[in-house]
């Protein structure tokens, strides 16, 4: 994210709350993530005037309404692409996208690889509850086959995807995973993600007690384990190995929580600026010079 | 028609240098002050395939590609056969013989000039200069100013080094010699040099790019699609000079989403596509409408539906541009007539999007995309540039404030005190969701009413011809250029015919349509699509209920002769 927007203000986590109270069900994991987000923004001193949060559609995509910042509530699956445009158009802004597993990995699944690959200088927080909450409980790309839901009365016919592997494969330069039941860890990983220059992706497990009745808060508590101390997040191979679901051994069937991978790399914005600099680009470049190239 | 108006068609296999020889002739004519209008068709395949380049040049302004050719240059037998039916007694045909792949059977009265193009190139051990041999012959036979042509060639080949330049010049000289050996028996000559004029020559797609840059574009998001890709090619090359950014997105949905995000950031943003891409953008265009965000899409139309005829001309996206939306989703739709218009209208499109905070679609088409045309060199300082209404920082900021002109001031992110949500949900003045029946009615009306004034503010629709007419022709897009010439010819014959050429397609200037129709006996509406899409809107929106559609959709534009003929049928 843009450093220009960091360390600008002294605000408590509460100060980032907008007047709109969250509309989520009691016990929804999204509350925990939101609290983590407030705390991360506060700890980094992010200037709300220079923060743009975009979202798509879903319960999680309502998040921007609850944060004091500039924000766009856009279309299902497209928020990351919208944020890409905002970031490239004004690199001084801090740009963030929030949304669900359906939003980011199903309908918007075609955009995720490219934000990662292009290393767009932004933060993407994915609220992964293994379900489509807003549309009242259909299975999502991260649902377990055991989930009997709206359109899967006999159980899920499909294998879930692995969000971490997906983003690592496409070379996201910051990949982390957290769980809504641990707001402090959420805050820490979001904070590091925001401070990271380049595309940062944070997958956060979040229980939906209303529609996903099998992925309970207790289920997630048992599912996650903290990334081992000796894990080297700059090692992509090790990160991929960590992200891989194991069938045997002590972490069989479990998922890591913490920083999985981080690497410094030029952002798309840096490269674009290079092109501009190479041609001596400036807003007052003489238009006649361009027009003259079309003389016969 | 004065015979200083000449049409040369060059055709053959893609990759034989058809396009470059056409470009050389066009540039040479333009350099000596002649008007040029070129027309090209390409195969949809990458390698080989039939390819055609037609140059129409005159000392007078040229509005279209013309009826048919006077001079034909056949690089191979296929090209000859495909064009044989268009040759009439007197047509001059230059063809590759002997040594080519065919021995033509010239139709009665057609004047042939065999030139051993392939053989000569082979003798020079420079197979790729076949087109230069043809060019040399054409130059001497049809009065294409030699000195200028050589200068064009020199400018072009100098970059490639002396060896290549000299080979090409040698082939050109050889072709000239071969041409001069023929006794000229046809009357066709390129008009004499007029003295250099202050013009540029550029294709329609590049012209859109140029317009975008003149119009103050900051951000362009592209996804390749024929026949629109060259817009991005031009912008990619020149926008960085102005400090702007072009990125290639993963699909058109991402392109238009990025345009939304960039525009929200306070920058002028656009994309260019063709029908299939515009169809993918439909949902996001609704988001522009709902969130009242400025954005511009240029649709270079091609034959559809589906993949259709990707490289061919059609004007069949009018329904999509105007009505291709979910919900009640107003937008402004403009169309372009010629290459000059591509520059002017793109500037205007950016301005209009800023002024009305809504999506704007410009319809160009496949024949303009690749057509190069001469027109006076644009003076960038002569264009008015409009910027969005921005919040003045006074009082409490409401993104969707109800103002007198219904345009709510915008606050770019970064503005102190301007925090707000821009949203696709129905909302009240602050942007907070609001679903009451009264509010939805009020906001829908705001979105429609705020763009209405454009109908009166926009320049009046151009009308060709005065007084009453027996037939009034209403048309749009590049068909306008064809109708202009047809109306000229018909009026020159003393027939009472007028033309009506709207550029603002939506919202429709209904009163102007009706006032025009009131002065005409019958209304003819030619357009290149199957359904008669403009005819449909004329019937549904105006009191003109008996207009006569004239539709073709064969992948080619109309010719003036077709319009003349159809008008005369109606008159009799
Ligand atoms: C184009 C389109 N298709 C479908 C929908 C309906 N829809 C809204 S939210 C949603 C899924 C939300 O699930 P997720 O992104 O996981 O968010 P959650 O509610 O679980 O936080 C769907 C299918 C829509 N809004 N737009
Ligand atoms: S439906 Fe599920 S995801 Fe949506 S607010 Fe309720 S608990 Fe949260
Ligand atoms: Mg979900």
Tab-separated table of N, CA, C and O in Angstrom, chain B residues 513-568:
chain	number	residue	atom	x	y	z
B	513	UNK	N	-35.656	15.601	-35.114
B	513	UNK	CA	-36.058	14.555	-36.068
B	513	UNK	C	-37.421	14.907	-36.670
B	513	UNK	O	-37.628	14.841	-37.868
B	514	UNK	N	-38.335	15.290	-35.779
B	514	UNK	CA	-39.703	15.537	-36.235
B	514	UNK	C	-39.770	16.768	-37.141
B	514	UNK	O	-40.457	16.757	-38.163
B	515	UNK	N	-38.999	17.806	-36.757
B	515	UNK	CA	-39.013	19.016	-37.583
B	515	UNK	C	-38.443	18.717	-38.965
B	515	UNK	O	-38.950	19.208	-39.988
B	516	UNK	N	-37.419	17.891	-39.000
B	516	UNK	CA	-36.836	17.523	-40.299
B	516	UNK	C	-37.856	16.755	-41.134
B	516	UNK	O	-38.088	17.058	-42.300
B	517	UNK	N	-38.471	15.770	-40.497
B	517	UNK	CA	-39.429	14.925	-41.223
B	517	UNK	C	-40.590	15.749	-41.752
B	517	UNK	O	-41.148	15.457	-42.825
B	518	UNK	N	-40.938	16.817	-41.017
B	518	UNK	CA	-42.063	17.652	-41.450
B	518	UNK	C	-41.777	18.342	-42.777
B	518	UNK	O	-42.692	18.773	-43.472
B	519	UNK	N	-40.488	18.457	-43.130
B	519	UNK	CA	-40.150	19.129	-44.392
B	519	UNK	C	-39.931	18.118	-45.516
B	519	UNK	O	-39.559	18.484	-46.618
B	520	UNK	N	-40.140	16.847	-45.226
B	520	UNK	CA	-39.838	15.814	-46.213
B	520	UNK	C	-41.091	14.992	-46.523
B	520	UNK	O	-41.901	14.710	-45.614
B	521	UNK	N	-41.211	14.567	-47.754
B	521	UNK	CA	-42.321	13.705	-48.139
B	521	UNK	C	-42.143	12.336	-47.515
B	521	UNK	O	-42.960	11.873	-46.713
B	522	UNK	N	-41.035	11.699	-47.865
B	522	UNK	CA	-40.765	10.375	-47.313
B	522	UNK	C	-39.431	10.386	-46.585
B	522	UNK	O	-38.561	11.196	-46.885
B	523	UNK	N	-39.312	9.465	-45.634
B	523	UNK	CA	-38.058	9.368	-44.874
B	523	UNK	C	-37.426	8.002	-45.147
B	523	UNK	O	-38.045	6.961	-44.949
B	524	UNK	N	-36.176	8.038	-45.585
B	524	UNK	CA	-35.420	6.811	-45.849
B	524	UNK	C	-34.321	6.697	-44.787
B	524	UNK	O	-33.643	7.679	-44.495
B	525	UNK	N	-34.175	5.503	-44.225
B	525	UNK	CA	-33.173	5.329	-43.158
B	525	UNK	C	-32.210	4.193	-43.499
B	525	UNK	O	-32.445	3.036	-43.149
B	526	UNK	N	-31.123	4.510	-44.208
B	526	UNK	CA	-30.146	3.460	-44.515
B	526	UNK	C	-29.227	3.206	-43.321
B	526	UNK	O	-28.795	4.148	-42.661
B	527	UNK	N	-28.939	1.967	-43.037
B	527	UNK	CA	-27.978	1.619	-41.984
B	527	UNK	C	-27.527	0.183	-42.203
B	527	UNK	O	-28.251	-0.628	-42.788
B	528	UNK	N	-26.312	-0.108	-41.727
B	528	UNK	CA	-25.722	-1.415	-41.989
B	528	UNK	C	-26.001	-2.354	-40.809
B	528	UNK	O	-25.144	-2.618	-39.969
B	529	UNK	N	-27.246	-2.803	-40.732
B	529	UNK	CA	-27.629	-3.857	-39.784
B	529	UNK	C	-28.924	-4.480	-40.268
B	529	UNK	O	-29.625	-3.898	-41.095
B	530	UNK	N	-29.238	-5.643	-39.789
B	530	UNK	CA	-30.373	-6.401	-40.333
B	530	UNK	C	-31.723	-5.847	-39.882
B	530	UNK	O	-32.684	-5.831	-40.641
B	531	UNK	N	-31.764	-5.378	-38.620
B	531	UNK	CA	-33.065	-5.038	-38.050
B	531	UNK	C	-33.545	-3.621	-38.333
B	531	UNK	O	-34.700	-3.309	-38.102
B	532	UNK	N	-32.644	-2.756	-38.781
B	532	UNK	CA	-33.011	-1.351	-38.904
B	532	UNK	C	-33.102	-0.745	-37.517
B	532	UNK	O	-34.150	-0.335	-37.044
B	533	UNK	N	-31.943	-0.691	-36.825
B	533	UNK	CA	-31.966	-0.320	-35.409
B	533	UNK	C	-32.313	1.150	-35.195
B	533	UNK	O	-33.071	1.483	-34.283
B	534	UNK	N	-31.770	2.036	-36.053
B	534	UNK	CA	-32.156	3.442	-35.895
B	534	UNK	C	-33.623	3.619	-36.292
B	534	UNK	O	-34.360	4.362	-35.638
B	535	UNK	N	-34.027	2.930	-37.350
B	535	UNK	CA	-35.442	2.991	-37.759
B	535	UNK	C	-36.344	2.660	-36.581
B	535	UNK	O	-37.382	3.282	-36.370
B	536	UNK	N	-35.935	1.663	-35.821
B	536	UNK	CA	-36.722	1.235	-34.663
B	536	UNK	C	-36.904	2.394	-33.676
B	536	UNK	O	-38.014	2.663	-33.218
B	537	UNK	N	-35.792	3.083	-33.370
B	537	UNK	CA	-35.898	4.192	-32.406
B	537	UNK	C	-36.689	5.352	-32.993
B	537	UNK	O	-37.380	6.065	-32.266
B	538	UNK	N	-36.570	5.559	-34.293
B	538	UNK	CA	-37.353	6.636	-34.910
B	538	UNK	C	-38.844	6.330	-34.749
B	538	UNK	O	-39.633	7.197	-34.378
B	539	UNK	N	-39.198	5.075	-34.973
B	539	UNK	CA	-40.613	4.696	-34.810
B	539	UNK	C	-41.069	4.802	-33.355
B	539	UNK	O	-42.146	5.289	-33.073
B	540	UNK	N	-40.214	4.350	-32.442
B	540	UNK	CA	-40.678	4.305	-31.050
B	540	UNK	C	-40.612	5.663	-30.361
B	540	UNK	O	-41.389	5.927	-29.460
B	541	UNK	N	-39.682	6.519	-30.757
B	541	UNK	CA	-39.469	7.756	-30.001
B	541	UNK	C	-40.085	8.989	-30.647
B	541	UNK	O	-40.304	9.977	-29.975
B	542	UNK	N	-40.274	8.974	-31.974
B	542	UNK	CA	-40.733	10.197	-32.640
B	542	UNK	C	-42.126	9.968	-33.229
B	542	UNK	O	-42.647	8.855	-33.195
B	543	UNK	N	-42.686	11.034	-33.784
B	543	UNK	CA	-43.998	10.887	-34.433
B	543	UNK	C	-43.858	10.456	-35.891
B	543	UNK	O	-44.817	10.443	-36.638
B	544	UNK	N	-42.619	10.107	-36.291
B	544	UNK	CA	-42.393	9.673	-37.680
B	544	UNK	C	-42.689	8.172	-37.730
B	544	UNK	O	-41.894	7.363	-37.266
B	545	UNK	N	-43.823	7.822	-38.221
B	545	UNK	CA	-44.227	6.417	-38.114
B	545	UNK	C	-44.026	5.634	-39.406
B	545	UNK	O	-44.149	4.414	-39.433
B	546	UNK	N	-43.734	6.351	-40.518
B	546	UNK	CA	-43.681	5.603	-41.780
B	546	UNK	C	-42.321	5.716	-42.463
B	546	UNK	O	-42.234	5.772	-43.671
B	547	UNK	N	-41.271	5.805	-41.664
B	547	UNK	CA	-39.951	5.871	-42.300
B	547	UNK	C	-39.670	4.538	-42.993
B	547	UNK	O	-40.179	3.494	-42.601
B	548	UNK	N	-38.850	4.610	-44.030
B	548	UNK	CA	-38.555	3.401	-44.812
B	548	UNK	C	-37.144	2.934	-44.478
B	548	UNK	O	-36.168	3.615	-44.792
B	549	UNK	N	-37.017	1.785	-43.821
B	549	UNK	CA	-35.670	1.293	-43.514
B	549	UNK	C	-34.986	0.813	-44.794
B	549	UNK	O	-35.644	0.314	-45.704
B	550	UNK	N	-33.704	1.002	-44.870
B	550	UNK	CA	-32.912	0.435	-45.973
B	550	UNK	C	-31.718	-0.225	-45.292
B	550	UNK	O	-30.782	0.449	-44.892
B	551	UNK	N	-31.788	-1.515	-45.122
B	551	UNK	CA	-30.752	-2.182	-44.344
B	551	UNK	C	-29.969	-3.175	-45.204
B	551	UNK	O	-30.531	-3.868	-46.047
B	552	UNK	N	-28.679	-3.203	-44.969
B	552	UNK	CA	-27.823	-4.234	-45.554
B	552	UNK	C	-26.943	-4.758	-44.428
B	552	UNK	O	-26.669	-4.032	-43.464
B	553	UNK	N	-26.510	-5.990	-44.529
B	553	UNK	CA	-25.542	-6.462	-43.529
B	553	UNK	C	-24.649	-7.524	-44.145
B	553	UNK	O	-24.566	-8.649	-43.663
B	554	UNK	N	-23.956	-7.134	-45.195
B	554	UNK	CA	-23.074	-8.074	-45.870
B	554	UNK	C	-21.619	-7.912	-45.467
B	554	UNK	O	-20.734	-8.463	-46.112
B	555	UNK	N	-21.381	-7.121	-44.445
B	555	UNK	CA	-20.002	-6.931	-44.005
B	555	UNK	C	-19.300	-5.784	-44.700
B	555	UNK	O	-18.138	-5.515	-44.441
B	556	UNK	N	-20.017	-5.097	-45.598
B	556	UNK	CA	-19.423	-3.975	-46.308
B	556	UNK	C	-20.305	-2.740	-46.125
B	556	UNK	O	-21.500	-2.863	-45.889
B	557	UNK	N	-19.695	-1.563	-46.249
B	557	UNK	CA	-20.502	-0.342	-46.160
B	557	UNK	C	-21.385	-0.158	-47.399
B	557	UNK	O	-21.188	-0.826	-48.416
B	558	UNK	N	-22.317	0.774	-47.322
B	558	UNK	CA	-23.065	1.193	-48.506
B	558	UNK	C	-22.131	1.896	-49.476
B	558	UNK	O	-21.069	2.387	-49.085
B	559	UNK	N	-22.576	2.025	-50.731
B	559	UNK	CA	-21.904	2.923	-51.666
B	559	UNK	C	-22.892	4.038	-51.994
B	559	UNK	O	-24.112	3.842	-51.871
B	560	UNK	N	-22.373	5.188	-52.423
B	560	UNK	CA	-23.284	6.279	-52.777
B	560	UNK	C	-24.281	5.835	-53.861
B	560	UNK	O	-25.462	6.200	-53.809
B	561	UNK	N	-23.815	5.026	-54.807
B	561	UNK	CA	-24.693	4.596	-55.902
B	561	UNK	C	-25.903	3.827	-55.367
B	561	UNK	O	-27.016	3.958	-55.888
B	562	UNK	N	-25.692	3.031	-54.336
B	562	UNK	CA	-26.818	2.269	-53.762
B	562	UNK	C	-27.875	3.212	-53.197
B	562	UNK	O	-29.075	3.006	-53.359
B	563	UNK	N	-27.408	4.253	-52.514
B	563	UNK	CA	-28.348	5.205	-51.905
B	563	UNK	C	-29.080	5.985	-53.004
B	563	UNK	O	-30.286	6.207	-52.932
B	564	UNK	N	-28.318	6.369	-54.036
B	564	UNK	CA	-28.931	7.112	-55.155
B	564	UNK	C	-30.037	6.269	-55.782
B	564	UNK	O	-31.165	6.724	-55.976
B	565	UNK	N	-29.704	5.022	-55.999
B	565	UNK	CA	-30.660	4.141	-56.682
B	565	UNK	C	-31.922	3.939	-55.848
B	565	UNK	O	-33.052	4.058	-56.339
B	566	UNK	N	-31.722	3.665	-54.563
B	566	UNK	CA	-32.872	3.406	-53.680
B	566	UNK	C	-33.736	4.654	-53.550
B	566	UNK	O	-34.962	4.583	-53.537
B	567	UNK	N	-33.088	5.809	-53.476
B	567	UNK	CA	-33.849	7.058	-53.362
B	567	UNK	C	-34.694	7.271	-54.609
B	567	UNK	O	-35.857	7.672	-54.530
B	568	UNK	N	-34.096	6.983	-55.754
B	568	UNK	CA	-34.844	7.171	-57.008
B	568	UNK	C	-36.027	6.210	-57.080
B	568	UNK	O	-37.102	6.577	-57.561
